[in-house]
mmCIF file of C-alpha atoms and ligand atoms in Angstrom:
data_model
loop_
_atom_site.group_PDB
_atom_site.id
_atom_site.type_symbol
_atom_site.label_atom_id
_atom_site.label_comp_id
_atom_site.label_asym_id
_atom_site.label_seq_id
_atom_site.Cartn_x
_atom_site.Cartn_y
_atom_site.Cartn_z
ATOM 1 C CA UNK A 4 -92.972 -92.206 17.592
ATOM 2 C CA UNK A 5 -91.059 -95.149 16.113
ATOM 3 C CA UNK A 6 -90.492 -98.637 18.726
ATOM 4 C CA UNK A 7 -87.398 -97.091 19.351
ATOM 5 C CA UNK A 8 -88.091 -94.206 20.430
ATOM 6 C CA UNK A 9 -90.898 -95.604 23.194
ATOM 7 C CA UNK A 10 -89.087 -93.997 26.229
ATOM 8 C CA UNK A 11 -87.916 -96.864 28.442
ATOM 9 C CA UNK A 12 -84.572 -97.137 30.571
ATOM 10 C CA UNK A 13 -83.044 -99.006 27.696
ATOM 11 C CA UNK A 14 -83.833 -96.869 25.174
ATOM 12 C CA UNK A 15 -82.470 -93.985 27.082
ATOM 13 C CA UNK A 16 -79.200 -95.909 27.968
ATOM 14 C CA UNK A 17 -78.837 -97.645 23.970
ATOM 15 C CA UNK A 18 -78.640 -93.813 22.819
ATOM 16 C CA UNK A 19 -77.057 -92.331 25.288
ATOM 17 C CA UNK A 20 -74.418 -95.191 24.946
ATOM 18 C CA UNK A 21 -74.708 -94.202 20.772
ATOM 19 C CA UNK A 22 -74.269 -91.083 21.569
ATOM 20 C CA UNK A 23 -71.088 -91.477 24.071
ATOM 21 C CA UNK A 24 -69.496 -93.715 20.759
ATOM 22 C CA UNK A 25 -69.918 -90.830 18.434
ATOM 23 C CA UNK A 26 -68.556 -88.041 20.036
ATOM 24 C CA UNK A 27 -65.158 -90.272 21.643
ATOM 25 C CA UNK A 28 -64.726 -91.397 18.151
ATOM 26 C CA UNK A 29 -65.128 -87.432 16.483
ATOM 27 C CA UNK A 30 -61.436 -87.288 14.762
ATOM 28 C CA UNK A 31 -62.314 -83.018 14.910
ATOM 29 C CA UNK A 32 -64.060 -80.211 16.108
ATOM 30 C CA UNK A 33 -66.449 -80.368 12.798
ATOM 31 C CA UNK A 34 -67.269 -84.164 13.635
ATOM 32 C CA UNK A 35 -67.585 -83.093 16.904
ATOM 33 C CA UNK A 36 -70.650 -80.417 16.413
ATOM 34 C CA UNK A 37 -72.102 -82.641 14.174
ATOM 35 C CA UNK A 38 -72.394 -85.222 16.387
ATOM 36 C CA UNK A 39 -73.351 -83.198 19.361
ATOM 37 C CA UNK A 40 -76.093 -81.943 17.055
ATOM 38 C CA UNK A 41 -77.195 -85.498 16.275
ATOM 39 C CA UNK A 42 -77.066 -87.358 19.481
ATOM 40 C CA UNK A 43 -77.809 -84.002 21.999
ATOM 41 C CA UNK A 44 -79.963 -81.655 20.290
ATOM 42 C CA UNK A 45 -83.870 -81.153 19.625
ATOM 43 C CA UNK A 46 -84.014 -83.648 16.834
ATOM 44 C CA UNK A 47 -82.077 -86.309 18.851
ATOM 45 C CA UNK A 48 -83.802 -89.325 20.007
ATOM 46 C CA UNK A 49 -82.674 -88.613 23.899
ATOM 47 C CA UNK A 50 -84.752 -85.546 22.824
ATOM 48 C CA UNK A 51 -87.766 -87.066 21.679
ATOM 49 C CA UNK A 52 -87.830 -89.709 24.041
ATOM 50 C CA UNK A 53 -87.686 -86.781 26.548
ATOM 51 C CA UNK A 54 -91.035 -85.263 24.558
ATOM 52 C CA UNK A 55 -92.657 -88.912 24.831
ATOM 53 C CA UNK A 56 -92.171 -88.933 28.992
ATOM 54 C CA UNK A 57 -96.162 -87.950 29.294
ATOM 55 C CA UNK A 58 -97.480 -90.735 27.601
ATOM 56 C CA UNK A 59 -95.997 -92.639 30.731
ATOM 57 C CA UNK A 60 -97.485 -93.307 34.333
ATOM 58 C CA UNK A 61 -95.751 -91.399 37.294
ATOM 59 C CA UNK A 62 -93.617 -94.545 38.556
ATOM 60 C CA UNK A 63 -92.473 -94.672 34.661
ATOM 61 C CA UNK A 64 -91.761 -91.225 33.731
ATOM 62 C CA UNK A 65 -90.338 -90.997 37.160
ATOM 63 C CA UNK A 66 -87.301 -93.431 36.060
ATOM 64 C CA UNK A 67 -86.864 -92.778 32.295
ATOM 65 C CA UNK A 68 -87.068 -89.362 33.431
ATOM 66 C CA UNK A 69 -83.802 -89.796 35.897
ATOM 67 C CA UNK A 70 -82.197 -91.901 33.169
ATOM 68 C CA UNK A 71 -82.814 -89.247 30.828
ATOM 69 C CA UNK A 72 -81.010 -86.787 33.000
ATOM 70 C CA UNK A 73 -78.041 -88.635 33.723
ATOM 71 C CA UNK A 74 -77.318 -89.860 30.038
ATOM 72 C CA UNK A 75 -77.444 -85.693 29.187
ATOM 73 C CA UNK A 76 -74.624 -85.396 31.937
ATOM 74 C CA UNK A 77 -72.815 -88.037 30.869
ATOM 75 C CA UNK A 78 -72.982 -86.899 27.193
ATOM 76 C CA UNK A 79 -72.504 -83.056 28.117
ATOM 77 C CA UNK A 80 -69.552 -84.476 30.000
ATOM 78 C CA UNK A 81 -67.765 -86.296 27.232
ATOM 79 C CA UNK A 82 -68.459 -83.634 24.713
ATOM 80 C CA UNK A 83 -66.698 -81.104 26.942
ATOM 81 C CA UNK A 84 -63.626 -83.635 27.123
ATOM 82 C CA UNK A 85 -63.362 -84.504 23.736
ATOM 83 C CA UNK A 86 -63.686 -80.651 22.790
ATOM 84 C CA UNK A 87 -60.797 -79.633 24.750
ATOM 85 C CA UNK A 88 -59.004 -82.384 23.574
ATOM 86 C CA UNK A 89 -59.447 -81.647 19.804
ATOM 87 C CA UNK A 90 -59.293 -77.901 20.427
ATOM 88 C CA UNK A 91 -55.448 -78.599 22.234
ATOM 89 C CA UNK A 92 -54.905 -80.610 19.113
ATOM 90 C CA UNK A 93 -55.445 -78.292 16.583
ATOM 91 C CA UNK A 94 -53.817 -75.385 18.102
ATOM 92 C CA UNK A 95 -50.753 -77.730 18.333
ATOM 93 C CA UNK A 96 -51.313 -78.461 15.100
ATOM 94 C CA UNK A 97 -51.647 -74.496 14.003
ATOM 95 C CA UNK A 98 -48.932 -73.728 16.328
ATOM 96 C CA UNK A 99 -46.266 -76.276 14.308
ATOM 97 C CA UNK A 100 -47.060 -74.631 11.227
ATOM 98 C CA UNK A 101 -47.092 -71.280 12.160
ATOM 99 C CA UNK A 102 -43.352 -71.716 13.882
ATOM 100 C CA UNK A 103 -40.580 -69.810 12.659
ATOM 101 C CA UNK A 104 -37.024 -70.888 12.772
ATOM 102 C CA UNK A 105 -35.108 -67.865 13.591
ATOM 103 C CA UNK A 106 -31.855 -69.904 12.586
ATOM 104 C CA UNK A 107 -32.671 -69.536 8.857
ATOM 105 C CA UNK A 108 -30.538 -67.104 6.900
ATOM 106 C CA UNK A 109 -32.668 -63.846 6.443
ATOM 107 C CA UNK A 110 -34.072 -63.776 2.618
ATOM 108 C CA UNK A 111 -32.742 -60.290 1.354
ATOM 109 C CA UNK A 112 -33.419 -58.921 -1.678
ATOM 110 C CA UNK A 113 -30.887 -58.273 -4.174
ATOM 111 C CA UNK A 114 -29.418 -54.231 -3.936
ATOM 112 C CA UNK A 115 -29.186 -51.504 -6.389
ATOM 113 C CA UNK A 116 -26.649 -48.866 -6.508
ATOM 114 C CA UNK A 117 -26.071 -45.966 -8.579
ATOM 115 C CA UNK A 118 -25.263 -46.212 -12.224
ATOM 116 C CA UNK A 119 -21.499 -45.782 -12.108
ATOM 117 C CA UNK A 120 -21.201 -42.930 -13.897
ATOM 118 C CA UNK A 121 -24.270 -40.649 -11.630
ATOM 119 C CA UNK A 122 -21.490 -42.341 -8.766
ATOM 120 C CA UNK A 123 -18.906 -41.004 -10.465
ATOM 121 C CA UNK A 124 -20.990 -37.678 -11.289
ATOM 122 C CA UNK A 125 -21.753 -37.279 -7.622
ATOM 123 C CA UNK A 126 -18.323 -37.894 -6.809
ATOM 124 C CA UNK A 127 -17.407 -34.948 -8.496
ATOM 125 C CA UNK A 128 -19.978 -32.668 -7.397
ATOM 126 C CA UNK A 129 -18.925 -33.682 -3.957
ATOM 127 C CA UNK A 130 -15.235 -33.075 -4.481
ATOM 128 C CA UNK A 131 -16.012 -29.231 -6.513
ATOM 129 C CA UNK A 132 -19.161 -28.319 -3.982
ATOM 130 C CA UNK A 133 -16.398 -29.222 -0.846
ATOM 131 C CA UNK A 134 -14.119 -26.162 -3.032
ATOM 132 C CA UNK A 135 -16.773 -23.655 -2.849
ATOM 133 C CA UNK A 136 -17.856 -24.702 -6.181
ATOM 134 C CA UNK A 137 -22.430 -24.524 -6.675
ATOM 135 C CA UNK A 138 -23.879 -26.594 -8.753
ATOM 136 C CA UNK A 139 -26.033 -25.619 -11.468
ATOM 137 C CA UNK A 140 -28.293 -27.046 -14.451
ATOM 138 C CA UNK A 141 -28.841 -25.674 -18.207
ATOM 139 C CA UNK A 142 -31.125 -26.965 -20.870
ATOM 140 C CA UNK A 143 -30.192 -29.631 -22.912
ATOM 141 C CA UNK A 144 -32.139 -28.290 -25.970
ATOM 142 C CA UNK A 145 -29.957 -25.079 -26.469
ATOM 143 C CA UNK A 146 -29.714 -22.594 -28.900
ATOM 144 C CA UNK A 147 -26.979 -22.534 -31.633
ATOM 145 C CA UNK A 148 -26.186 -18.745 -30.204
ATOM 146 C CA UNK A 149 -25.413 -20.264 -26.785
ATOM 147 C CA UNK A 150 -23.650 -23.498 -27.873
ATOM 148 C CA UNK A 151 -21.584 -21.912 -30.198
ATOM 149 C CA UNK A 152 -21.574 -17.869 -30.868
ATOM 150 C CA UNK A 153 -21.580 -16.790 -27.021
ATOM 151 C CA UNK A 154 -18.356 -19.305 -27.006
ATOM 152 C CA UNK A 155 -16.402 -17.211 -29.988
ATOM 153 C CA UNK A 156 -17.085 -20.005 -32.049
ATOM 154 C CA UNK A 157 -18.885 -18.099 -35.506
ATOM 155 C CA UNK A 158 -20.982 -19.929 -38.384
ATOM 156 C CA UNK A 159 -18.021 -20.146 -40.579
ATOM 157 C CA UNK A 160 -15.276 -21.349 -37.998
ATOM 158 C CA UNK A 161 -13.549 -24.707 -38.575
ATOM 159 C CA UNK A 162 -14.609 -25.742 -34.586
ATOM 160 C CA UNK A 163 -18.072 -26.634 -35.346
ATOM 161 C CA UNK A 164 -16.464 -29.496 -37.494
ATOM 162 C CA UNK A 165 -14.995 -30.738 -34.233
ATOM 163 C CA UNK A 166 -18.777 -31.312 -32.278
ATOM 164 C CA UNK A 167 -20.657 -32.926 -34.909
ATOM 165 C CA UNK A 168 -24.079 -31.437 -33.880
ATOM 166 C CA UNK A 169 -28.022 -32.358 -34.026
ATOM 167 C CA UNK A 170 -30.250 -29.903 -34.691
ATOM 168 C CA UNK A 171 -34.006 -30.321 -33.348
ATOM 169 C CA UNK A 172 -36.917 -28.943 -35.236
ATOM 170 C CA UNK A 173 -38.018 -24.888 -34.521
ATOM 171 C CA UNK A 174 -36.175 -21.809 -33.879
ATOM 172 C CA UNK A 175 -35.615 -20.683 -30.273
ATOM 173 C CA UNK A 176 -35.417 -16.349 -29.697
ATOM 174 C CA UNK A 177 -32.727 -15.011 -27.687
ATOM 175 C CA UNK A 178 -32.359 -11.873 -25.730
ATOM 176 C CA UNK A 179 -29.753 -9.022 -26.740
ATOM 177 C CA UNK A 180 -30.814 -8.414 -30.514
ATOM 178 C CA UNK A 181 -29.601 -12.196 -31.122
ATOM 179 C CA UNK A 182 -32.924 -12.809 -32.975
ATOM 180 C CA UNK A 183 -33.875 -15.437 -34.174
ATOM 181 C CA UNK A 184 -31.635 -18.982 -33.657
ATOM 182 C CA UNK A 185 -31.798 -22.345 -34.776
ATOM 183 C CA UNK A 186 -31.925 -25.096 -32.007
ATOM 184 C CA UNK A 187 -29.603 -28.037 -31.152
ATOM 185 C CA UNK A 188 -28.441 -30.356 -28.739
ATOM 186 C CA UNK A 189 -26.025 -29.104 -27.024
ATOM 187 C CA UNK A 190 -22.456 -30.525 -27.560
ATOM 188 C CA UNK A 191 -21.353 -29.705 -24.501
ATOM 189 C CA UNK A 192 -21.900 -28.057 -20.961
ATOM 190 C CA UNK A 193 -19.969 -24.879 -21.967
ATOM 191 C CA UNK A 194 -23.052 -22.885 -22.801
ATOM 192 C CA UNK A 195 -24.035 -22.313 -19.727
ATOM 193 C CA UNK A 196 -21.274 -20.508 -19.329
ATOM 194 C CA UNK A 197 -22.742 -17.921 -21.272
ATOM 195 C CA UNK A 198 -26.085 -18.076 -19.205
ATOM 196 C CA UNK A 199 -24.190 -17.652 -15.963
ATOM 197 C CA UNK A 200 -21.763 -14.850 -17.013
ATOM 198 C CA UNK A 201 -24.823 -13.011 -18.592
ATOM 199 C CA UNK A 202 -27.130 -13.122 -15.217
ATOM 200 C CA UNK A 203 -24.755 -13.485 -12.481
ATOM 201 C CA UNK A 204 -22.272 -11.342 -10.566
ATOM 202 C CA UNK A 205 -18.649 -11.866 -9.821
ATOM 203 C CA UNK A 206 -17.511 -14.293 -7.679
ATOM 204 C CA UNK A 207 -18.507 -16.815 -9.754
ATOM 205 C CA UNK A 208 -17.660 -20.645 -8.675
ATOM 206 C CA UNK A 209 -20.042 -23.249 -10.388
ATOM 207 C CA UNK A 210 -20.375 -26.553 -11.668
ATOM 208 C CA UNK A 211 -22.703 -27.653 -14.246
ATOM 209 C CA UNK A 212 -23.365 -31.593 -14.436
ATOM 210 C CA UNK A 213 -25.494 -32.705 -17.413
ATOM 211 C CA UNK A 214 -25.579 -34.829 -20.272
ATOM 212 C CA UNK A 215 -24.640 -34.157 -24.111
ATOM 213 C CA UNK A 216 -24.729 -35.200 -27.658
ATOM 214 C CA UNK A 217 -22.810 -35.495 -30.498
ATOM 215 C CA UNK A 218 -23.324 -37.414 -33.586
ATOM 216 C CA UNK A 219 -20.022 -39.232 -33.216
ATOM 217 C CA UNK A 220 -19.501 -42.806 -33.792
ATOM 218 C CA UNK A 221 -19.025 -45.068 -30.771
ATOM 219 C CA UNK A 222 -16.064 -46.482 -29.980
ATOM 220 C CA UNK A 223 -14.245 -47.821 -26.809
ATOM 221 C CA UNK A 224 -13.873 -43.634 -25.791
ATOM 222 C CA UNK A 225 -16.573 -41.997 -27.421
ATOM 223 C CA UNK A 226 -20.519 -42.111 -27.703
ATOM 224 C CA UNK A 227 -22.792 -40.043 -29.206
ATOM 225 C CA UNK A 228 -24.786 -38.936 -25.886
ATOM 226 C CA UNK A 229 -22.588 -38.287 -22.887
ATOM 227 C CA UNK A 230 -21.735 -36.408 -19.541
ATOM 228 C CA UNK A 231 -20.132 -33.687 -18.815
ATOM 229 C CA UNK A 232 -18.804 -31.206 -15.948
ATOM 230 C CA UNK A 233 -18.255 -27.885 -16.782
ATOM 231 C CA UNK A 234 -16.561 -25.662 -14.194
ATOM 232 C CA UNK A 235 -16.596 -21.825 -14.267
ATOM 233 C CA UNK A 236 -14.822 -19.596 -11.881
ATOM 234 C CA UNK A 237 -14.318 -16.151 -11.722
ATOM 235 C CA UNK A 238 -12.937 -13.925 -9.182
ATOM 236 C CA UNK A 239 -10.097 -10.802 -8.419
ATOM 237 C CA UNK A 240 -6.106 -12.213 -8.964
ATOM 238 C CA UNK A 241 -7.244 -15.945 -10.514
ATOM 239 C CA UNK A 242 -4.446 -17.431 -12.631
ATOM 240 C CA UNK A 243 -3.581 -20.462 -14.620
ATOM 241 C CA UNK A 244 -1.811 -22.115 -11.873
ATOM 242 C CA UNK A 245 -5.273 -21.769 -10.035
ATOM 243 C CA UNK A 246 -6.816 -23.538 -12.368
ATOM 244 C CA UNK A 247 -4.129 -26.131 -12.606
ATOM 245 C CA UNK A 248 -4.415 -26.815 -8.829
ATOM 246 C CA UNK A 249 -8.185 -26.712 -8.138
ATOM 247 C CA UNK A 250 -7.943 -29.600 -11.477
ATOM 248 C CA UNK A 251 -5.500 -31.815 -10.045
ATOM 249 C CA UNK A 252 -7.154 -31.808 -6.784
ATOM 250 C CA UNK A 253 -10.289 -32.806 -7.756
ATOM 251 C CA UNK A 254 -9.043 -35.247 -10.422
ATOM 252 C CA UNK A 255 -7.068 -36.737 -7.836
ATOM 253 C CA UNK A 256 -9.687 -36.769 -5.332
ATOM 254 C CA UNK A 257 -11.349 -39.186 -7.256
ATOM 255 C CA UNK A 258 -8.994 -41.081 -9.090
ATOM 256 C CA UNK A 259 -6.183 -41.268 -5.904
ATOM 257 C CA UNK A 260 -2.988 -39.580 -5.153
ATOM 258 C CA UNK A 261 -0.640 -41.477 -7.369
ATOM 259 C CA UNK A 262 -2.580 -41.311 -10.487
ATOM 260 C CA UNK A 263 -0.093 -39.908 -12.953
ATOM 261 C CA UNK A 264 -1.904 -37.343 -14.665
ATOM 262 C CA UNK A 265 -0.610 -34.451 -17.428
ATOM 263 C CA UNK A 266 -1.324 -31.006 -18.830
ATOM 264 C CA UNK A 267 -0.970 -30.875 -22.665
ATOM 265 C CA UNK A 268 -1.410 -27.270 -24.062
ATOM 266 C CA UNK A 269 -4.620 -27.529 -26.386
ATOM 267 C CA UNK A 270 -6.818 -24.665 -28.141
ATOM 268 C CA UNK A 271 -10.363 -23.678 -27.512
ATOM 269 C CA UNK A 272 -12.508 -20.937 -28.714
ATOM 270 C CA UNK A 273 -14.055 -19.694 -25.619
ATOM 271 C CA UNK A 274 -10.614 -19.910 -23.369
ATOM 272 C CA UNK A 275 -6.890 -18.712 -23.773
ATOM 273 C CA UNK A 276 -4.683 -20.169 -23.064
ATOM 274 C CA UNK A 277 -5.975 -23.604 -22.810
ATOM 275 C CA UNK A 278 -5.121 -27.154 -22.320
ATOM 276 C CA UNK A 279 -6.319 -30.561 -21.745
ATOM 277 C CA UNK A 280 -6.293 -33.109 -19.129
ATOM 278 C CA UNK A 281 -4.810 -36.313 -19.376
ATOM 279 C CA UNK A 282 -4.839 -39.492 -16.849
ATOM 280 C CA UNK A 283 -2.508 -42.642 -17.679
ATOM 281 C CA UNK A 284 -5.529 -45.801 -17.911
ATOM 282 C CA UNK A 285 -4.885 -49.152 -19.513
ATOM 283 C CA UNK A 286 -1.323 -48.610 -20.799
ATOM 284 C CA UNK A 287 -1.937 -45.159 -22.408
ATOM 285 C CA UNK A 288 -3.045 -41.735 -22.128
ATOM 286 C CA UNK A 289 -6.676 -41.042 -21.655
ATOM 287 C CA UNK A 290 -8.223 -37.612 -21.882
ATOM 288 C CA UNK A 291 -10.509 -36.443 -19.360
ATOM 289 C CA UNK A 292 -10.981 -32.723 -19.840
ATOM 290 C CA UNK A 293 -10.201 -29.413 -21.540
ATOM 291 C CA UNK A 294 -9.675 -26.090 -19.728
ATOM 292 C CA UNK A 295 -8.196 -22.653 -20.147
ATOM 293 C CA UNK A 296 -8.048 -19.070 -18.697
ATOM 294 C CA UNK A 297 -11.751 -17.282 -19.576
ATOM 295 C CA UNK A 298 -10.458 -14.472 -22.372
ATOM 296 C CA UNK A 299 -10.659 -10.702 -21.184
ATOM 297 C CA UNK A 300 -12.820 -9.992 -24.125
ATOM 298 C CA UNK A 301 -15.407 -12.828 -23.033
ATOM 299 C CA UNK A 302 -15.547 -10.844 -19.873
ATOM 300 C CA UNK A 303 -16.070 -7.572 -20.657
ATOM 301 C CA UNK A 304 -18.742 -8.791 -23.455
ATOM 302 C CA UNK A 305 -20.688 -10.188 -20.562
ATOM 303 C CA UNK A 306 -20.228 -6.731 -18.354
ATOM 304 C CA UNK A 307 -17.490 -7.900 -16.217
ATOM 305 C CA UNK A 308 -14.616 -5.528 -15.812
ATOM 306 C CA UNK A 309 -11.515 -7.540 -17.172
ATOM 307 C CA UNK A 310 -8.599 -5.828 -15.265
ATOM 308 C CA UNK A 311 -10.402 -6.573 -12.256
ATOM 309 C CA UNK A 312 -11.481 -9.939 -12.178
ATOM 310 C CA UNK A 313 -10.350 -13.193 -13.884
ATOM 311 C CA UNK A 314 -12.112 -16.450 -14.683
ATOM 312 C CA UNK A 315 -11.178 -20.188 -15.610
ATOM 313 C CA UNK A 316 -12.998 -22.811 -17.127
ATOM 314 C CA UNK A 317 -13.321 -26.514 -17.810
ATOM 315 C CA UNK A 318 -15.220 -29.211 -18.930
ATOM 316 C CA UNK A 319 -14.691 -32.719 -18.259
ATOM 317 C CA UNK A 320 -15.800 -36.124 -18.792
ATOM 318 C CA UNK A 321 -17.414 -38.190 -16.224
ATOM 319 C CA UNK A 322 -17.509 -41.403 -18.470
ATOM 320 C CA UNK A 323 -13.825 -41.441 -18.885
ATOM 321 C CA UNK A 324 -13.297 -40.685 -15.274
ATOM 322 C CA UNK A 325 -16.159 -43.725 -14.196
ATOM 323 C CA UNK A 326 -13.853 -46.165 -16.581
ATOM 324 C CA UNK A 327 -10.587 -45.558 -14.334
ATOM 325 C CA UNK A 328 -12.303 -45.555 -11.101
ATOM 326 C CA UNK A 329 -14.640 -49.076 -11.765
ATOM 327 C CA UNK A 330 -11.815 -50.717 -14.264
ATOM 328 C CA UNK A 331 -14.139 -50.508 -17.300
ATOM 329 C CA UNK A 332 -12.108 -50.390 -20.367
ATOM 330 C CA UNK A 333 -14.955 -50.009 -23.427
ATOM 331 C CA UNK A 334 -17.126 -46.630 -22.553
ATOM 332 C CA UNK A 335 -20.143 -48.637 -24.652
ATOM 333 C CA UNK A 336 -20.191 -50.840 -21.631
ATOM 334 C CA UNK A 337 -21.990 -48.001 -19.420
ATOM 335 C CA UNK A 338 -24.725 -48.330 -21.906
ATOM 336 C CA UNK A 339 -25.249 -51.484 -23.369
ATOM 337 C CA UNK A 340 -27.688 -52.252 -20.215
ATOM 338 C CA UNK A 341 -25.834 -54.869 -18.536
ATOM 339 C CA UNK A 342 -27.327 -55.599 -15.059
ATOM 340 C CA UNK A 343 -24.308 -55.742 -13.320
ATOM 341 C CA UNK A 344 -23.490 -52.143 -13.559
ATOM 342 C CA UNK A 345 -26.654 -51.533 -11.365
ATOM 343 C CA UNK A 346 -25.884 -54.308 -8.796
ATOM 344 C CA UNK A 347 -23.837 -53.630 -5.675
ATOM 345 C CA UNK A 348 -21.228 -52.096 -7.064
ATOM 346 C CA UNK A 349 -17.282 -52.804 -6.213
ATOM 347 C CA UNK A 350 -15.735 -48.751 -6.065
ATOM 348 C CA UNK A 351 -12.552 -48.778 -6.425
ATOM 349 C CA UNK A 352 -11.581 -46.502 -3.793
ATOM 350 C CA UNK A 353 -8.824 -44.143 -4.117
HETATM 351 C C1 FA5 B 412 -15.348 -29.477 -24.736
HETATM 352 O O1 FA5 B 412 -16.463 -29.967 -24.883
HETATM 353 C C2 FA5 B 412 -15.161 -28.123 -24.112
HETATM 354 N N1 FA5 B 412 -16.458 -27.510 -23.953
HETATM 355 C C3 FA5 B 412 -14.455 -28.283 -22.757
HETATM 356 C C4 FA5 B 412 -14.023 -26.985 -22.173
HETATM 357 C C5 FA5 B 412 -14.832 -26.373 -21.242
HETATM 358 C C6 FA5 B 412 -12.844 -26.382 -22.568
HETATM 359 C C7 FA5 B 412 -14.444 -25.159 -20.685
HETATM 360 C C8 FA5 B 412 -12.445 -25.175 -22.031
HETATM 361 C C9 FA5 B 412 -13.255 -24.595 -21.072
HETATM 362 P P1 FA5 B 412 -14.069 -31.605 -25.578
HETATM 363 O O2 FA5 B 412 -14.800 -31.735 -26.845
HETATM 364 O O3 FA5 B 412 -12.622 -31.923 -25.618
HETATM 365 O O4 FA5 B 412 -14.191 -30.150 -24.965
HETATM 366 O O5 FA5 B 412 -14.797 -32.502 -24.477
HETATM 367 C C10 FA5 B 412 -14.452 -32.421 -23.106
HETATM 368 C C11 FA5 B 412 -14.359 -33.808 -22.473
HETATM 369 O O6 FA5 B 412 -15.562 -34.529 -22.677
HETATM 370 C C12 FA5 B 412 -13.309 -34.677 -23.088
HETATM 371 O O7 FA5 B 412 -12.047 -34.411 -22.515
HETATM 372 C C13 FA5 B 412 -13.786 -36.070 -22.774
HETATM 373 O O8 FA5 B 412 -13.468 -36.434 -21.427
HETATM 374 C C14 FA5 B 412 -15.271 -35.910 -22.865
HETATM 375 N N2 FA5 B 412 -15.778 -36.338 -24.175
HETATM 376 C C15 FA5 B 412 -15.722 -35.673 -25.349
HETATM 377 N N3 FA5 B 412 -16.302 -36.368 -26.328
HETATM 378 C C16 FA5 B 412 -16.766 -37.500 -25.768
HETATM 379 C C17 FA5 B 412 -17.506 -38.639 -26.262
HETATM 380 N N4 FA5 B 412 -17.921 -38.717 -27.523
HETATM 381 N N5 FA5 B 412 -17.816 -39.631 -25.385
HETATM 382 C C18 FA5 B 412 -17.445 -39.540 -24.085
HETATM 383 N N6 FA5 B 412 -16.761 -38.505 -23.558
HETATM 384 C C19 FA5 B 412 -16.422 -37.490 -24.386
#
C-alpha cells in the first residue's frame, strides 16, 4: 500500500474527485468504460483504499468508510449521466448517417428490350397465331432431301444456284427409301413444310419462325445467317386470293395501314403460281417475302387428296420487315452488336 493509498478522508475525496474528472471529460462510450474501469473497479484506488479500511481503528474506518460510500454514489452517479449522454450522442450521430432523403431521384438501372428483330419476330407470330395460324420449330441442320428434293427442287436444277448453301460434315438418313443424304444448313424455313405435310393431317395452319443461312455476301439487304417465317396452310376451297388477303393483313398489321405494298408474280419450285411481296422503304421497293399456291402434285405426294383440299405457302423475312418498322436502313446494323439496339427501344408503332 503506497502513501497514497493510506485510506484517509482525503484520499478518498482526491480520487473520487479524479475519478469525477475522468469520466465528465470521456469524449465516448469507449473512454467512458475505460475510465469507469480505472477509477471504479477492483484495481481502483477507491477500491484498495476500501481493502485497507481494517488496518484502521473503529472511529477511523467509521469515517473513511462513509466517505468511501458516498464518493461510489457520486461516481456511479456521474457515470450513469455521462453514459446516457454519450449513448444519445451517438445514436444521433448513427441516426444522421443512416437518414435517407426520399426527395432524391430513384437510381434505376438502365432497361433491356428485345433485339428488334425477336420484336419484330414476335410481332408476327402474334399477328399469324391471332389468324388461327400454330407455331412450329424445325432443325436448323437439315437434310439436303428436305431443303431441297421434298421442295421439287432436284440435284441438277438451276434453283440451288439461287441459295448458295453450307454443307456440315456427315450424312443424315431419311425415312421413305430416301437413303442416305448429305447435310446442310438450311437456306430457308420451307423444309418444314415437308415435315409437316408428311406427319400431319389436313387443316393445316402453321408458322415456322427460325433462323437461316446462306453463304451470300452482306450487303445493306442481305446476310449470310438470317430469319425467316414460313407459313403453310392447307384446307377445303383455299385460293390465291386467300393467300393474298391473310398476307396483306398481317404485313399490314405490322407495318400500318397505309404502307403501300405490291404483288409481283415470281417462280418457285415448291409453289404454283407464285409471287413475291414487296413494301415501298427508303425511296424504293423492298422485298419481304415469296409465296404461291402449294402444287396438287406436292399434295398428293404427301397423301393429301388434291381435289379436296388446297394449301398456300410463304416465307418471309423478319429482318427486312424489323428495318421498316425501327427505321434501320443497312440490315448489317442488326448485327454489328451495337448496344443501342438492345436499349429501350423506340417501336415505331403502326
Ligand atoms: C425463299 O426462301 C422461299 N423459301 C420462300 C417461299 C416460301 C416461297 C414458301 C414460296 C412458298 P427467298 O429466297 O426469296 O425465298 O427468301 C424469302 C425472304 O427471305 C425474302 O423475301 C427476304 O425477305 C428474305 N431474305 C432472303 N435472303 C435474305 C438475306 N440474305 N438476308 C436477309 N433476308 C433475306
Amino acid at each position: 500500500m503506497t502513501d497514497r493509498d493510506q485510506p484517509t478522508v482525503d484520499a478518498v475525496i482526491a480520487a473520487r474527485d479524479e475519478g469525477l474528472a475522468a469520466l465528465q471529460a470521456a469524449p465516448d462510450l469507449d473512454a467512458l468504460d475505460a475510465a469507469k474501469r480505472t477509477h471504479m473497479g477492483k484495481r481502483s484506488t477507491l477500491a484498495s483504499l476500501q481493502r485497507g479500511l481494517g488496518t484502521l481503528d473503529d472511529a477511523e474506518r467509521r469515517e473513511v468508510g462513509r466517505a468511501l460510500n458516498e464518493a461510489r454514489e457520486a461516481l456511479a452517479e456521474v457515470e450513469a449521466r455521462s453514459r446516457q449522454a454519450l449513448e444519445a450522442e451517438r445514436d444521433r450521430v448513427q441516426l444522421a448517417a443512416e437518414a435517407v432523403d426520399v426527395t432524391l431521384p430513384p437510381r434505376t438501372p438502365p432497361r433491356g428490350a428485345l433485339h428488334p428483330v425477336l420484336e419484330t419476330i414476335d410481332a408476327l407470330l402474334d399477328a399469324f397465331t391471332g389468324l388461327g395460324y400454330t407455331p412450329v420449330t424445325g432443325p436448323e441442320v437439315e437434310s439436303e432431301w428436305h431443303n431441297f428434293e421434298a421442295l421439287n427442287i432436284p440435284a441438277d436444277h438451276p434453283a440451288r444456284g439461287l441459295m448458295d448453301t453450307i454443307y456440315v460434315q456427315g450424312l443424315g438418313a431419311e425415312p421413305d427409301q430416301v437413303g442416305i443424304t448429305p447435310m446442310l444448313l438450311r437456306t430457308h424455313t420451307s423444309p418444314v413444310q415437308a415435315r409437316v405435310l408428311r406427319t400431319q393431317e389436313p387443316p393445316v395452319y402453321i408458322v415456322v419462325p427460325g433462323r437461316v443461312y446462306r453463304s451470300d455476301v452482306a450487303d445493306a439487304t442481305h446476310l449470310p445467317a438470317f430469319h425467316q417465317i414460313e407459313g403453310l396452310a392447307v384446307d377445303r376451297s383455299l385460293s390465291f386470293a386467300d393467300l393474298r388477303g391473310t398476307l396483306a393483313a398481317a404485313v399490314r398489321s405490322l407495318l400500318g395501314p397505309d404502307v403501300p405494298i405490291r404483288l409481283r408474280p415470281h417462280h418457285f419450285q415448291f409453289t404454283e403460281p407464285s409471287c413475291e411481296v414487296d413494301a415501298y422503304y427508303d425511296g424504293h421497293w423492298m422485298e419481304l417475302l415469296g409465296a404461291g399456291m402449294v402444287p396438287p402434285n406436292v399434295l398428293s405426294a404427301c397423301g393429301i387428296d388434291p381435289d379436296a383440299w388446297q394449301g398456300f405457302a410463304f416465307g418471309m423475312g423478319p429482318e427486312r420487315l424489323a428495318m421498316m418498322r425501327h427505321g434501320v436502313t443497312d440490315i448489317r446494323q442488326f448485327v454489328d452488336g451495337d448496344l443501342r439496339f438492345l436499349s429501350a427501344q423506340t417501336t415505331v408503332s403502326p
